[in-house]
Coordinates of C-alpha atoms in Angstrom, one line a residue:
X1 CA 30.7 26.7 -32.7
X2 CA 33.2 27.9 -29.7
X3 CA 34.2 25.3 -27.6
X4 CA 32.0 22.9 -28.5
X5 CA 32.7 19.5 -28.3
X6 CA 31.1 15.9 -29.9
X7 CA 29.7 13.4 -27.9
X8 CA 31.7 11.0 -28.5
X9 CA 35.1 12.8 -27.2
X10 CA 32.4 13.2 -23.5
X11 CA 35.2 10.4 -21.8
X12 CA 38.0 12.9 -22.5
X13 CA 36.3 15.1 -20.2
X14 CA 35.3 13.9 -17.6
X15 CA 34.9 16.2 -14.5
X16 CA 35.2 19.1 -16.4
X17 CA 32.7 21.3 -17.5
X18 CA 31.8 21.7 -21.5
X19 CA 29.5 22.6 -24.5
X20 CA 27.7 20.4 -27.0
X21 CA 25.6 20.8 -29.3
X22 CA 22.6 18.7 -31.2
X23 CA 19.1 17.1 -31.4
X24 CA 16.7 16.3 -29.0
X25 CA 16.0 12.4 -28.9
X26 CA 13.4 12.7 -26.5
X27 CA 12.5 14.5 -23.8
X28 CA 11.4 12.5 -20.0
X29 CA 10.3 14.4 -17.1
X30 CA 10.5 12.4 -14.0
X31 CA 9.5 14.1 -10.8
X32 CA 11.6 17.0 -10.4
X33 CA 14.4 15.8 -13.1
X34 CA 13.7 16.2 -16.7
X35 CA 15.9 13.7 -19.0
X36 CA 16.8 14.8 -22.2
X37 CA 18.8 12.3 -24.7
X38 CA 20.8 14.3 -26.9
X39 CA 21.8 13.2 -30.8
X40 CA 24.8 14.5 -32.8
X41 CA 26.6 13.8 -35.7
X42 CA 28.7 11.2 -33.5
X43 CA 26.1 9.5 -31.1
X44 CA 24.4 9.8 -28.0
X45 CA 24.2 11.1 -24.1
X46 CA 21.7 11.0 -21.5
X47 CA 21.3 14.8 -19.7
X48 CA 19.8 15.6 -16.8
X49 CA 18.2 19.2 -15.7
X50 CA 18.1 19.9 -11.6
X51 CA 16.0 22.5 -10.2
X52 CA 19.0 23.6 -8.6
X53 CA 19.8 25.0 -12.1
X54 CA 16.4 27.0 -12.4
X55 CA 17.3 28.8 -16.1
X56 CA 18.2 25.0 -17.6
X57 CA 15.8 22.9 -15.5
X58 CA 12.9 25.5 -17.1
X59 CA 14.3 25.4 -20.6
X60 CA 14.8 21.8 -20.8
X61 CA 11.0 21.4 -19.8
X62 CA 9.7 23.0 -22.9
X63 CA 12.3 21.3 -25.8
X64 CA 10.6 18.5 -27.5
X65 CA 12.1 16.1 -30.0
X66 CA 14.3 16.9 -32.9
X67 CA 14.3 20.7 -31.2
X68 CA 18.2 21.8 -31.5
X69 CA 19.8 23.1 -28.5
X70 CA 22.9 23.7 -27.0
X71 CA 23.8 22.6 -23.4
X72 CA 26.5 23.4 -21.2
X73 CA 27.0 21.1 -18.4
X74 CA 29.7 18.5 -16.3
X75 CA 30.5 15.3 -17.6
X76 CA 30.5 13.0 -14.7
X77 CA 31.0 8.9 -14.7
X78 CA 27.5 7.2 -13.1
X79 CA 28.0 5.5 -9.5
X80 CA 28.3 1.6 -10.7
X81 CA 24.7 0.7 -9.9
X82 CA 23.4 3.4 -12.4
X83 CA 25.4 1.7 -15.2
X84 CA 23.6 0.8 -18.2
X85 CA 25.9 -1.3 -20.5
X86 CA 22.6 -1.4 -22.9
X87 CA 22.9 2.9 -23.6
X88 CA 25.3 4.6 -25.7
X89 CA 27.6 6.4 -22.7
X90 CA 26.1 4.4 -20.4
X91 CA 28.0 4.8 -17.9
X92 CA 27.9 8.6 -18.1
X93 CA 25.9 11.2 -16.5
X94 CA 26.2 15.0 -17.9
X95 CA 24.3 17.3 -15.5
X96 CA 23.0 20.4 -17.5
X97 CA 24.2 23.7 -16.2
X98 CA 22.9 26.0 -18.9
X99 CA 20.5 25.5 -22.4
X100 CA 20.1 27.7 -25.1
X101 CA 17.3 26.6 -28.0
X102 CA 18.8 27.2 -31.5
X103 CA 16.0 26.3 -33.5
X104 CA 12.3 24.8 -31.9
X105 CA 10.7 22.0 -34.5
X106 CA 7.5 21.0 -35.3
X107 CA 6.0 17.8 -33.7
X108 CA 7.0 14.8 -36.7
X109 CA 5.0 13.4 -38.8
X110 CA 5.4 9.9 -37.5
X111 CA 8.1 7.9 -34.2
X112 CA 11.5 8.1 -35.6
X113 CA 11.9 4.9 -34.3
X114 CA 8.8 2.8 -35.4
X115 CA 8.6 0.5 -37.9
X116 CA 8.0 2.6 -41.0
X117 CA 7.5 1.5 -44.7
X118 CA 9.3 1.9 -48.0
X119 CA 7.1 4.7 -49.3
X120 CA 7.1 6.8 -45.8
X121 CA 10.5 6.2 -45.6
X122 CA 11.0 8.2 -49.1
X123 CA 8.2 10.3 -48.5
X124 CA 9.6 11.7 -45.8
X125 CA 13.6 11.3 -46.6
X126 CA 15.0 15.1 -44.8
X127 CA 13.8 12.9 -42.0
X128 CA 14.1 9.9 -42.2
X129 CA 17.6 9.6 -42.7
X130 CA 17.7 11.3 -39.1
X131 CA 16.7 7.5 -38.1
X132 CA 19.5 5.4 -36.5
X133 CA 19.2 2.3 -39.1
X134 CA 19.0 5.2 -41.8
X135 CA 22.2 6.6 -40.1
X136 CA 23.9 3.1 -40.1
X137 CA 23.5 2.5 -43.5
X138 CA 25.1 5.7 -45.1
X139 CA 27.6 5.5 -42.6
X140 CA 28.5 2.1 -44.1
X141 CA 28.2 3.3 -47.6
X142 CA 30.8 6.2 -46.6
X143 CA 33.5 3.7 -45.6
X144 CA 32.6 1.5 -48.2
X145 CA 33.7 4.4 -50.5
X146 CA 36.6 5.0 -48.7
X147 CA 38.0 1.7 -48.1
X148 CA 37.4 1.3 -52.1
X149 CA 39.4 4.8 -52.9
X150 CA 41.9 3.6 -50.7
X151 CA 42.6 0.0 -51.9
X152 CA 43.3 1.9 -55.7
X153 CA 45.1 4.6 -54.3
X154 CA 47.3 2.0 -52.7
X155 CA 47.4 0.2 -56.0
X156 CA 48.9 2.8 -58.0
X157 CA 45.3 3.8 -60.0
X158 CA 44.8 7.7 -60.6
X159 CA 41.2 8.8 -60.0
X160 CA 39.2 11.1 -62.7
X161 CA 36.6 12.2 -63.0
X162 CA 34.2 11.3 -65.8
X163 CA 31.5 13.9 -67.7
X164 CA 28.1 13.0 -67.0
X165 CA 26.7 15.0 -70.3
X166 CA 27.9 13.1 -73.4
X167 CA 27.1 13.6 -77.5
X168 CA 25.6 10.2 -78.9
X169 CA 24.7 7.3 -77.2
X170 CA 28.0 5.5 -78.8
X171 CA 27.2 2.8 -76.6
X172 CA 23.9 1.6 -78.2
X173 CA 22.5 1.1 -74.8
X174 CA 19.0 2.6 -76.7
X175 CA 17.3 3.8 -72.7
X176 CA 19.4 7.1 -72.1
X177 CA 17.9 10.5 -71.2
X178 CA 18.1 13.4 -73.4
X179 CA 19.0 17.0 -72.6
X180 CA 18.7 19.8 -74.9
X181 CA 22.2 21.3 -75.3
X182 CA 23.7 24.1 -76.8
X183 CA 22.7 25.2 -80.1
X184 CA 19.8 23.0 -80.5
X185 CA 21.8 20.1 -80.2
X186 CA 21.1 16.9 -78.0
X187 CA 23.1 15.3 -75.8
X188 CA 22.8 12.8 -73.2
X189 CA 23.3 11.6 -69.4
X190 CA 25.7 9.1 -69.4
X191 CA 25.2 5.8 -68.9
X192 CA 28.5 4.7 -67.8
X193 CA 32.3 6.2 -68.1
X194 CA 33.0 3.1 -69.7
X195 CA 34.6 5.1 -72.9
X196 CA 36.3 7.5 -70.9
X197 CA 38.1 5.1 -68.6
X198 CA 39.0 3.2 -71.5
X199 CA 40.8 6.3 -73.0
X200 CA 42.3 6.8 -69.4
X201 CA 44.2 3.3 -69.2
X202 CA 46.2 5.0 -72.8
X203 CA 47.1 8.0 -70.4
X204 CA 47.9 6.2 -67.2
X205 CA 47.6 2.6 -67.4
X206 CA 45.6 2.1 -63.9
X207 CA 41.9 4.3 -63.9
X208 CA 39.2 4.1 -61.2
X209 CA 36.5 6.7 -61.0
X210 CA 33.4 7.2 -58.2
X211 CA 30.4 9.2 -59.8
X212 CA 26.9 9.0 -60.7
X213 CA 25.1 7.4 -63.9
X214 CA 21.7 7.4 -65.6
X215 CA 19.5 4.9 -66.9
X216 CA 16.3 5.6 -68.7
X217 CA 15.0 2.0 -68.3
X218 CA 11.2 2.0 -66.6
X219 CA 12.1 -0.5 -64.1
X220 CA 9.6 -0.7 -61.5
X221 CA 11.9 -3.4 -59.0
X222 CA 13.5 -3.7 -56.0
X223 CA 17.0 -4.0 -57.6
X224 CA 17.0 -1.2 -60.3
X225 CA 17.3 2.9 -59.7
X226 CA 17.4 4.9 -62.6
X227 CA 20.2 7.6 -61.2
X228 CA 23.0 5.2 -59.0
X229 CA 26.7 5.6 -57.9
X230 CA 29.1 3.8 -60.1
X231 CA 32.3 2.5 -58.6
X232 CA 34.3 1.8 -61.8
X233 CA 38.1 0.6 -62.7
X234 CA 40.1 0.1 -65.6
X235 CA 43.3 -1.5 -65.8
X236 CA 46.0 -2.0 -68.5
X237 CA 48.6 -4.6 -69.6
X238 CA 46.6 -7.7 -68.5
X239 CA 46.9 -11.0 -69.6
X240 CA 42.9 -11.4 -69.4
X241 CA 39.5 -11.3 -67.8
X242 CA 41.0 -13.3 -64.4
X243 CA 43.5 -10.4 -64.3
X244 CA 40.3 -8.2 -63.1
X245 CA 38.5 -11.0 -61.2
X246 CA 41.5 -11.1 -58.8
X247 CA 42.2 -7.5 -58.3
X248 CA 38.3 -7.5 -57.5
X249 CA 38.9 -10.2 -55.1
X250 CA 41.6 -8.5 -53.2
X251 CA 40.1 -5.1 -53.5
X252 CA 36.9 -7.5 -51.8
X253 CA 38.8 -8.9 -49.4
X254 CA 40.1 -5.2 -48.0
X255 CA 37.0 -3.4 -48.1
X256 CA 35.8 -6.2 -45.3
X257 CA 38.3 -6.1 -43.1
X258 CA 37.9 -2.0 -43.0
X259 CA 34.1 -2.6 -42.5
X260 CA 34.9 -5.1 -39.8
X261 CA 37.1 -3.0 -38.3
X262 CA 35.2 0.5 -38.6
X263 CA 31.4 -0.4 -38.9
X264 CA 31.1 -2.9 -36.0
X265 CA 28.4 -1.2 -34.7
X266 CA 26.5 0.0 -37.5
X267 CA 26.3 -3.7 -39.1
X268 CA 24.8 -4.9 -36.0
X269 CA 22.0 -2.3 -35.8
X270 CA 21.1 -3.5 -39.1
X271 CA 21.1 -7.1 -38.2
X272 CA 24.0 -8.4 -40.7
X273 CA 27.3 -9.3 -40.7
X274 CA 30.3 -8.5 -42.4
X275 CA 30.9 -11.6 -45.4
X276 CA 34.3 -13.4 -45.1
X277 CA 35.9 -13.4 -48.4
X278 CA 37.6 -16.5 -49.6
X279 CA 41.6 -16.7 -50.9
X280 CA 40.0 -17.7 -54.4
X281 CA 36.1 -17.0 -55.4
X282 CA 34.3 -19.8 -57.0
X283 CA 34.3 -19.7 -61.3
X284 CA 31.7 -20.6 -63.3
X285 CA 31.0 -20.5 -66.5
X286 CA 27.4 -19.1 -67.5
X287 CA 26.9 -22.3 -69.2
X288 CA 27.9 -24.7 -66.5
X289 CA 25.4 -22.7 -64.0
X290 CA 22.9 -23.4 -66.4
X291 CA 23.6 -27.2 -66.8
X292 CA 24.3 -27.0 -62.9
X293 CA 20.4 -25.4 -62.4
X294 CA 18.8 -27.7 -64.6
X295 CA 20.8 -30.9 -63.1
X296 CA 19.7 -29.9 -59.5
X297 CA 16.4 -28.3 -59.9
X298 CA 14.9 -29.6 -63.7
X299 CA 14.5 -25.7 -64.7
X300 CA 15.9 -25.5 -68.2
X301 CA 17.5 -22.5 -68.9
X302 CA 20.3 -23.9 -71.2
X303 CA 19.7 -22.1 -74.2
X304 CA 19.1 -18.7 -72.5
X305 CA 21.3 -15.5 -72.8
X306 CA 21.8 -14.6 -69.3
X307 CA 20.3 -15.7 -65.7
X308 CA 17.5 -14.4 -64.5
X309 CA 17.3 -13.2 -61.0
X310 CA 16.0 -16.3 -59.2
X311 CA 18.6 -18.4 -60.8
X312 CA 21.1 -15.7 -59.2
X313 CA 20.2 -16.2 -56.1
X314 CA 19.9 -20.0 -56.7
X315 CA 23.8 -20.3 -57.6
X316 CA 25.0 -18.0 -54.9
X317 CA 23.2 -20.1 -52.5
X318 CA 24.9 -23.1 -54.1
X319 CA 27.8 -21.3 -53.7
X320 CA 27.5 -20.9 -50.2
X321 CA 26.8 -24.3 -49.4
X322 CA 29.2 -25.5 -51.7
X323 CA 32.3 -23.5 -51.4
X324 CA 31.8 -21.1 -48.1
X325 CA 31.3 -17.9 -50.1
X326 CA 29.2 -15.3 -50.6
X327 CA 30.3 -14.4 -53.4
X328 CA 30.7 -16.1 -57.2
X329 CA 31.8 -15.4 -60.5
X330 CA 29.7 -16.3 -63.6
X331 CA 32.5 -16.1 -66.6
X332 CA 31.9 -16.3 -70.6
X333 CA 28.3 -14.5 -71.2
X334 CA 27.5 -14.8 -74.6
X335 CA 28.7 -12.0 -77.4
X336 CA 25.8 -11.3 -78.2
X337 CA 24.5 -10.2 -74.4
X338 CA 27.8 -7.6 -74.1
X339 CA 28.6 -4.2 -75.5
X340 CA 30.5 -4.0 -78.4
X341 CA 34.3 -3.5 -77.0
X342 CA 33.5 -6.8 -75.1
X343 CA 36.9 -9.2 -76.0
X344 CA 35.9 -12.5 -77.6
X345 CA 37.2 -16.0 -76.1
X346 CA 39.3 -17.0 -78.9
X347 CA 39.1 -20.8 -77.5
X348 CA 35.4 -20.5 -76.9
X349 CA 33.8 -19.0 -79.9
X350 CA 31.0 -16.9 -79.5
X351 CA 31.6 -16.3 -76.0
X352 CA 33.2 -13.7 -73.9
X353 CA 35.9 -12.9 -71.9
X354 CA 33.3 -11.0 -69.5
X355 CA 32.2 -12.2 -66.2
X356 CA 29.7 -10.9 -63.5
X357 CA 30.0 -11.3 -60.0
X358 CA 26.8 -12.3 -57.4
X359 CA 27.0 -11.7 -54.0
X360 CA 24.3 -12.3 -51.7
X361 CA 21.7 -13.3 -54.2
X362 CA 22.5 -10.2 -56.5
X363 CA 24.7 -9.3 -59.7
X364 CA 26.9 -6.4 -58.1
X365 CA 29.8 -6.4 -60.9
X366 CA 29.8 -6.4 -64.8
X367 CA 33.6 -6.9 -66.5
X368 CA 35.5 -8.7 -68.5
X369 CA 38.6 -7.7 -71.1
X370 CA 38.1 -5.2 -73.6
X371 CA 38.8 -5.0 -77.3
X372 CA 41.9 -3.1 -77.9
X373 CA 42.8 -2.6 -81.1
X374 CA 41.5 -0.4 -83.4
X375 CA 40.3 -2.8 -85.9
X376 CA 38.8 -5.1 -83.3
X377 CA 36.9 -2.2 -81.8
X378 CA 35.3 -0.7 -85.1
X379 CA 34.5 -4.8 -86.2
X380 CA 32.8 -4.9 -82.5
X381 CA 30.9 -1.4 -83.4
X382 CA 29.5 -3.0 -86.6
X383 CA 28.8 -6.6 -85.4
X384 CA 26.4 -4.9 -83.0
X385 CA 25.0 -2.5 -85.8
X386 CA 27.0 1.0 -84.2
X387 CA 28.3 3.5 -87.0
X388 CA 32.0 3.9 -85.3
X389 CA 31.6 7.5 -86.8
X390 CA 29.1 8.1 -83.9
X391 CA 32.3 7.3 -81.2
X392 CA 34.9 8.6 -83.8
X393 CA 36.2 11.3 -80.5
X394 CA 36.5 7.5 -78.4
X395 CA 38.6 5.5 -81.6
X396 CA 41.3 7.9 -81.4
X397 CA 42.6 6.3 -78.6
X398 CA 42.8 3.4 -80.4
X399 CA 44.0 4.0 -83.6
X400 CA 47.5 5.3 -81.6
X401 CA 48.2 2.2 -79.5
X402 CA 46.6 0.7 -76.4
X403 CA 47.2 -2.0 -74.2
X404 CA 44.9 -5.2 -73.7
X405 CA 43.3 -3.7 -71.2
X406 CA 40.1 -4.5 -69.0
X407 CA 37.7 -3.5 -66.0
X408 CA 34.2 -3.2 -64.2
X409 CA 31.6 -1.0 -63.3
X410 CA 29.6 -1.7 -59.7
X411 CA 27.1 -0.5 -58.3
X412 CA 27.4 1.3 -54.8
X413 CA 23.7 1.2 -53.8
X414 CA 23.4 -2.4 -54.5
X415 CA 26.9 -3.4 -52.6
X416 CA 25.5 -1.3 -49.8
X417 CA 22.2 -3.2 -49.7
X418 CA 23.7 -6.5 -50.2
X419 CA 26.3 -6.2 -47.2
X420 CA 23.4 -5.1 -44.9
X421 CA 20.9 -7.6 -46.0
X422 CA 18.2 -4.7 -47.1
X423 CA 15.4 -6.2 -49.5
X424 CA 14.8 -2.7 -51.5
X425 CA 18.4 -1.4 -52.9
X426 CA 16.4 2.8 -52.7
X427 CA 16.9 1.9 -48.9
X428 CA 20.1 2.4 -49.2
X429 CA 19.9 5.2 -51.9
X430 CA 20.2 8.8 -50.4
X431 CA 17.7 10.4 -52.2
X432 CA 16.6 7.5 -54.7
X433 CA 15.7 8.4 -58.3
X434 CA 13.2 5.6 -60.1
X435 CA 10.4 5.0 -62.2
X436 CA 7.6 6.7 -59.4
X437 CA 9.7 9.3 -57.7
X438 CA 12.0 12.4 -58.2
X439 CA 12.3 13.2 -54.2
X440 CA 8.6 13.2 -54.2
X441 CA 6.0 10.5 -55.6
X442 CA 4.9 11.4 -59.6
X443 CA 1.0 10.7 -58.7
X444 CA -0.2 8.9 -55.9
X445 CA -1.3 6.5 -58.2
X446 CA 2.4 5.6 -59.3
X447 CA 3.2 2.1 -59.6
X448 CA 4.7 0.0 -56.8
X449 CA 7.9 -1.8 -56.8
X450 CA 7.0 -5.0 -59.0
X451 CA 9.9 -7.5 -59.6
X452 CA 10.1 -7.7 -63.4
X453 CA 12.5 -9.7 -65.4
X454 CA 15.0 -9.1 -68.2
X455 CA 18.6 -7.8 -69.0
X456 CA 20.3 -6.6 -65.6
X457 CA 22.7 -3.4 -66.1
X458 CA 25.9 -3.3 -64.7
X459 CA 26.4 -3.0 -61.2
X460 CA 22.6 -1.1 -61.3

């Protein structure tokens, strides 16, 4: 649009006349002067219509919320007594010289800015992501993407980008959806670029991809979506596992100064606060967590695989009081509870060089150290009961040399959630894909979010 400027350039102009452009907030008609608040893409302004204008004081009159319009008017600064520190451009007045409606809107379903709950929120998504909090949070998940590309970048990884239709289900996961392919053939959404990225580090050493994965489970929680964005690395020539933990610590520790110093705002409409991460993240072992649980609060869960979701929040609250941190790393799951190119402990028999990392009450991260030699791989495929013929494309790789190599997968929809304290991780999913919903609701009588047990997916 010609000449048209955003909102939040309106103390560049100051007592000069220009165009914008947007949504109507909301409409008040006091006396003679009718107020409109004006939304855009980059915040807020308070207009006013005179009847000295006739043409814009009548048009204002009839716009009603979330109407478009385009104004033309004079950006002036308010005498000091009119200031209001409390109002985005507070201390702004723009006087409306001229108003054009570009496209009229119905009256909304419900008050953008009422409290509204989880199913009217995805009910009604085209507009509810029009809310401010709404705003806030994808606005936060944007730089968290970009902070992320930009610590790798930085580091000297090479982004791909992974296929999201694969042949068999080489990773034994078992819940992956089908799609009928090309000449009767079946083939899959994937679950994870896990292979892929693996096959990367042999090309360029240092991998990272940003993309979307699938999940067939029927989880009906407040943790699990069934479509999510997977932030993934993969890095060669590493010693082992702690190799990856502190790359993810740095990459942690840049991606909240950038929020710090670019989402101010946004984290405070949402009532959180950017973590502080430590020099060093606490380490523990799953099986001293375990002992620790059942030392400190008599639940016995030594002789279980993995930690169940209470007893993730209980050791990052430990964790917290402890050490400072938000964030921990639980180290050496069992073989048994990791994929097949999982690297075994060779000091620690039957345990893993794997870790997962809670933050905030929540597994975000799955990774550990691969297996990286041919042999090892194909003895990993048939430990776990995988014909290696099924991934035969993926052992190519391996049967021409790579590095000890390693990596994680994590989830962006549950980071995002996590750093803004929301309970429901399809808050902060654009247009969420679960067990009840594809955009809309399967049957009103779909089931609810119920917190169920069990395995946790990486970074899901």
């Amino acid at each position: 649009m010609k000449n048209r400027i955003y909102i939040k350039d309106l103390h560049e102009h100051i007592g000069t006349q220009v165009t914008l452009a947007g949504w109507v907030d909301v409409r008040r008609d006091h006396g003679k002067l009718t107020f409109i608040d004006l939304r855009d893409a980059t915040g807020k302004v308070q207009m006013v219509a005179l009847p000295k204008n006739e043409a814009a004081h009548e048009a204002a009159g009839t716009v009603r919320p979330e109407w478009v319009i385009k104004v033309v008017g004079e950006v002036k600064e308010r005498p000091e007594k009119m200031v209001n520190p409390d109002l985005p451009n507070g201390d702004l007045e723009f006087v409306v010289t001229e108003l054009e409606v570009l496209s009229p809107a119905e009256s909304l379903p419900f008050d953008l800015d009422t409290d509204l709950n989880l199913d009217t929120l995805l009910d009604y998504r085209p507009l509810t992501l029009r809310r401010t909090r709404e705003r806030a949070i994808f606005k936060v998940q944007a730089a968290i993407v970009d902070a992320y590309r930009t610590f790798l970048n930085n580091e000297g990884f090479t982004e791909f980008q992974a296929p999201k239709l694969i042949g068999a289900d080489a990773e034994g996961s078992g819940e992956v959806f089908e799609v009928e392919y090309l000449y009767d053939r079946t083939a899959h959404l994937a679950t994870s670029p896990q292979l892929y990225k693996q096959i990367l580090v042999g090309v360029f050493e240092r991998v990272f991809s940003i993309g979307n994965v699938y999940r067939a489970e029927k989880h009906a929680t407040s943790r699990h979506l069934n479509e999510y964005t997977s932030l993934d690395v993969e890095v060669g020539f590493i010693d082992d596992h702690t190799d990856i933990m502190a790359i993810e610590t740095r990459l942690l520790r840049f991606l909240c100064d950038q929020l710090r110093a670019t989402c101010e705002a946004e984290f405070s409409i949402c009532g959180a606060e950017v973590p502080v991460v430590p020099e060093t993240i606490p380490v523990v072992k799953l099986r001293e967590a375990q002992e620790l649980i059942f030392q400190e609060t008599g639940k016995d869960i030594r002789e279980e695989p993995d930690l169940e979701p209470e007893d993730e929040r209980w050791m990052c609250e430990w964790s917290s009081r402890e050490h400072n941190s938000d964030f921990i790393f639980i180290t050496h799951y069992p073989m048994s509870k990791r994929p097949f190119y999982t690297y075994e402990d060779e000091d620690d028999t039957g345990f893993s060089k794997s870790f997962d990392l809670l933050f905030r009450g929540i597994e975000i991260t799955t990774g550990g150290q691969r297996r990286h030699t041919f042999e090892s791989v194909v003895e990993g495929a048939r430990q776990k009961g995988l014909d290696p013929e099924n991934f035969a494309f993926y052992l190519q790789a391996f049967k021409y040399g790579m590095p000890p190599h390693g990596g994680w997968g994590m989830g962006l929809e549950r980071l995002t959630a996590r750093f803004l304290n929301i309970p429901n991780v399809k808050e902060a999913a654009l247009f969420p894909r679960d067990i009840n919903r594809i955009d809309t609701l399967f049957s009103s009588g779909s089931e609810r979010d119920t917190e169920v047990t069990g395995q946790d997916d990486p970074g899901q």
